[in-house]
Amino acid sequence: MYLIELYKSVQGESSFAGLPCIFVRFAGCNLRCAWCDSEYTFAGGKPFTQAEVIRQIEALGPCKLVEFTGGEPMLQVKELLPLMDELLARGYTLMIETSGERPLDLVPKAVHKIVDVKCPGAGSAANSFRLENLAALTPNDEVKFVLSHREDYEFARAFVAQHDLHARAGGILLSPAFNKSPSPLRTTDNATLDPRTLVEWMMEDGIDARLSLQIHKFIWEPQKKGV
Ligand code: SF4
């Protein structure tokens, strides 16, 4: 499999936010979200065998939480699924961050899927969510909407209701998009949508969702890689 980086840091998003986590970042993505903060994953990557990945994960321990991210890890599904099986057998808790555009039905149910639904503000990636993936969601999973503006918020609110996401997944994440060229300041000024505005909308609506800030962008400078 082709990886960009493999490192230990703190989980920045989802209901696992704040926990130590080992990140396995896969190379390559077939989408081009307007606000993508991982464009350095689009090309390149270094080849790894499954044994090498497991050896590096174990060397970063003790830490039993591993996230597969990218890029889009599901583009390397033939290598990824056996790796998931092996790590589950070794007692790891696994997460995958995925765009939701690739089929997810073969991902082991024990893996916590953090599945994006791309909103209009994602530009060319908007509406790329594969609707068949709704059937693959379990209470272990969380559905994430990255929001750039009010139109995105209303899209997310409607999508949650239309597809009864609360009955399908364990949680809904609303995450403000970040500027592609943020200042080095570790502040919300780098968010495209002010989190305070988003929280006010959530309060007005009484929406049952979790504000998801990428806390690594407040702990370190927003453009720092490998954290
Ligand atoms: S799916 Fe992820 S890696 Fe791919 S373009 Fe969108 S944000 Fe970037």
XYZ file of C-alpha atoms and ligand atoms in Angstrom:
235
model
C 0.000 0.000 0.000
C 1.113 3.599 -0.578
C 1.275 5.863 2.456
C 2.153 9.526 2.965
C 2.864 9.325 6.691
C 2.317 7.233 9.818
C 2.528 9.011 13.186
C 1.058 9.338 16.659
C -0.808 12.458 17.757
C -4.071 13.426 19.381
C -7.339 12.645 17.609
C -8.693 15.994 16.425
C -12.238 15.162 15.369
C -15.319 13.059 16.090
C -16.440 11.656 19.444
C -12.878 10.283 19.826
C -11.425 13.845 19.840
C -8.756 14.348 22.452
C -7.593 10.732 22.623
C -4.066 9.664 21.656
C -4.265 8.067 18.220
C -1.970 6.583 15.583
C -2.692 7.951 12.105
C -2.043 5.974 8.926
C -2.325 8.453 6.048
C -2.934 6.882 2.648
C -1.750 8.477 -0.583
C -4.130 9.536 -3.343
C -7.617 10.976 -3.596
C -10.122 10.960 -6.441
C -11.965 14.076 -5.202
C -10.916 17.733 -5.064
C -12.812 19.419 -2.240
C -12.597 23.214 -2.497
C -11.358 23.495 1.117
C -9.096 20.405 1.148
C -6.290 20.707 3.699
C -4.540 17.512 2.545
C -3.538 18.274 -1.037
C -0.033 17.016 -0.259
C -1.525 13.500 -0.279
C -2.686 13.653 -3.904
C 0.598 12.452 -5.412
C 3.503 10.353 -4.298
C 3.520 8.128 -1.239
C 5.885 5.397 -0.169
C 5.165 1.665 -0.626
C 4.635 -0.333 2.583
C 3.887 -4.000 3.174
C 1.217 -4.904 5.743
C 3.951 -6.252 8.028
C 5.834 -2.930 7.856
C 2.714 -0.941 8.728
C 1.955 -3.175 11.705
C 5.564 -3.001 12.873
C 5.498 0.814 12.793
C 2.138 0.976 14.571
C 3.382 -1.304 17.328
C 6.585 0.743 17.637
C 4.460 3.857 18.323
C 2.612 2.182 21.198
C 1.318 1.932 23.770
C -1.679 3.261 21.861
C -4.575 1.070 20.801
C -6.493 3.614 18.698
C -5.613 3.742 14.985
C -7.172 5.925 12.297
C -6.891 5.354 8.553
C -7.064 8.645 6.722
C -5.763 10.298 3.592
C -6.261 11.187 0.883
C -8.915 8.526 0.503
C -7.953 5.229 2.146
C -10.764 3.294 0.423
C -8.978 3.728 -2.916
C -6.532 1.063 -1.647
C -9.254 -1.229 -0.360
C -7.489 -4.472 -1.364
C -4.607 -3.688 0.992
C -6.675 -1.876 3.609
C -9.259 -4.564 4.437
C -6.709 -7.293 5.374
C -4.811 -4.706 7.444
C -8.026 -3.856 9.304
C -8.732 -7.542 9.983
C -5.236 -8.095 11.347
C -5.283 -5.024 13.616
C -8.759 -5.889 14.941
C -7.464 -9.380 15.753
C -4.621 -7.717 17.696
C -7.080 -5.754 19.823
C -6.862 -2.319 18.196
C -9.787 0.108 18.015
C -9.973 1.303 14.411
C -11.378 4.383 12.742
C -11.525 5.352 9.089
C -12.013 8.868 7.693
C -13.566 8.505 4.281
C -15.191 10.762 1.721
C -18.207 8.442 1.407
C -17.724 8.230 -2.346
C -16.310 4.670 -2.405
C -18.409 1.583 -1.397
C -18.159 0.935 2.350
C -20.124 -2.302 2.703
C -17.003 -4.483 3.037
C -15.471 -2.492 5.911
C -15.664 -4.617 9.090
C -18.580 -3.464 11.271
C -16.234 -3.081 14.264
C -14.397 -0.254 12.491
C -15.688 3.227 13.388
C -16.412 4.913 10.084
C -16.302 8.710 9.976
C -18.094 9.296 6.704
C -18.207 12.641 4.936
C -21.208 13.896 3.058
C -19.862 16.641 0.815
C -21.876 19.857 0.896
C -22.288 22.442 -1.922
C -19.297 24.420 -0.583
C -17.037 21.453 -1.395
C -17.127 22.613 -5.022
C -16.500 19.858 -7.576
C -16.765 17.190 -4.820
C -20.305 18.271 -3.858
C -22.943 15.543 -4.147
C -20.275 12.818 -4.411
C -21.730 10.842 -1.491
C -22.679 7.312 -2.552
C -26.255 6.866 -1.323
C -25.820 3.073 -1.152
C -23.412 3.736 1.740
C -26.374 4.682 3.938
C -27.068 0.943 4.262
C -23.504 0.337 5.503
C -23.799 2.771 8.436
C -23.996 1.390 11.969
C -24.274 2.972 15.461
C -20.443 2.718 15.522
C -20.269 5.344 12.779
C -20.455 9.132 12.554
C -21.487 11.213 9.547
C -19.567 14.445 9.034
C -20.562 17.589 7.146
C -17.839 20.201 6.556
C -19.586 23.557 6.348
C -18.467 26.737 4.581
C -21.638 28.809 4.865
C -25.352 28.846 5.640
C -26.235 27.000 2.418
C -24.043 24.092 3.561
C -25.699 24.081 6.993
C -29.164 23.944 5.449
C -28.033 21.182 3.076
C -26.743 19.164 6.058
C -29.887 19.718 8.112
C -32.079 18.593 5.217
C -29.873 15.566 4.431
C -29.977 14.385 8.059
C -33.773 14.589 8.102
C -34.358 13.190 4.620
C -32.212 10.099 5.220
C -33.062 9.619 8.894
C -29.363 9.652 9.766
C -29.977 9.556 13.509
C -31.484 6.100 13.110
C -28.590 4.888 10.973
C -25.437 6.295 12.591
C -24.144 6.945 16.088
C -23.657 10.676 15.584
C -23.729 13.675 13.280
C -20.697 15.984 13.108
C -20.870 19.589 11.921
C -17.389 20.891 11.206
C -16.548 24.443 10.057
C -14.274 24.491 6.997
C -10.865 26.098 7.364
C -9.199 28.587 5.018
C -6.811 26.867 2.622
C -4.134 29.431 3.428
C -4.552 29.963 7.158
C -2.455 32.336 9.214
C -0.086 30.687 11.701
C -2.395 31.857 14.493
C -4.175 29.084 16.360
C -7.520 30.862 16.358
C -11.005 30.521 14.936
C -10.175 33.410 12.558
C -8.854 30.682 10.255
C -12.273 29.045 9.994
C -14.309 29.847 6.874
C -17.478 29.612 8.940
C -17.207 31.127 12.420
C -17.887 28.315 14.926
C -19.854 30.781 17.062
C -22.237 31.434 14.160
C -22.627 27.709 13.582
C -23.384 27.093 17.260
C -26.029 29.853 17.192
C -27.720 28.123 14.222
C -27.553 24.782 16.038
C -29.112 26.293 19.164
C -31.889 28.000 17.191
C -32.766 24.724 15.474
C -32.208 22.425 18.447
C -30.349 20.184 16.022
C -29.096 16.898 17.491
C -25.512 17.091 16.209
C -22.013 17.614 17.559
C -19.891 20.670 16.779
C -16.622 19.206 15.552
C -13.623 21.512 15.642
C -10.341 20.156 14.332
C -8.627 20.597 17.667
C -5.173 19.866 16.228
C -5.496 23.203 14.386
C -5.762 24.976 17.739
C -3.032 22.968 19.472
C -0.513 23.409 16.642
C -0.277 25.932 13.794
C -3.092 25.107 11.326
C -0.752 24.175 8.446
C 1.492 21.884 10.480
C 1.637 18.341 9.070
C 2.143 15.091 10.950
C 0.117 16.154 13.992
S -11.854 13.816 0.072
Fe -10.419 14.528 1.665
S -8.375 14.348 0.769
Fe -9.856 14.185 -0.908
S -10.010 16.266 -1.725
Fe -11.649 16.011 -0.202
S -10.786 16.739 1.762
Fe -9.069 16.412 0.316
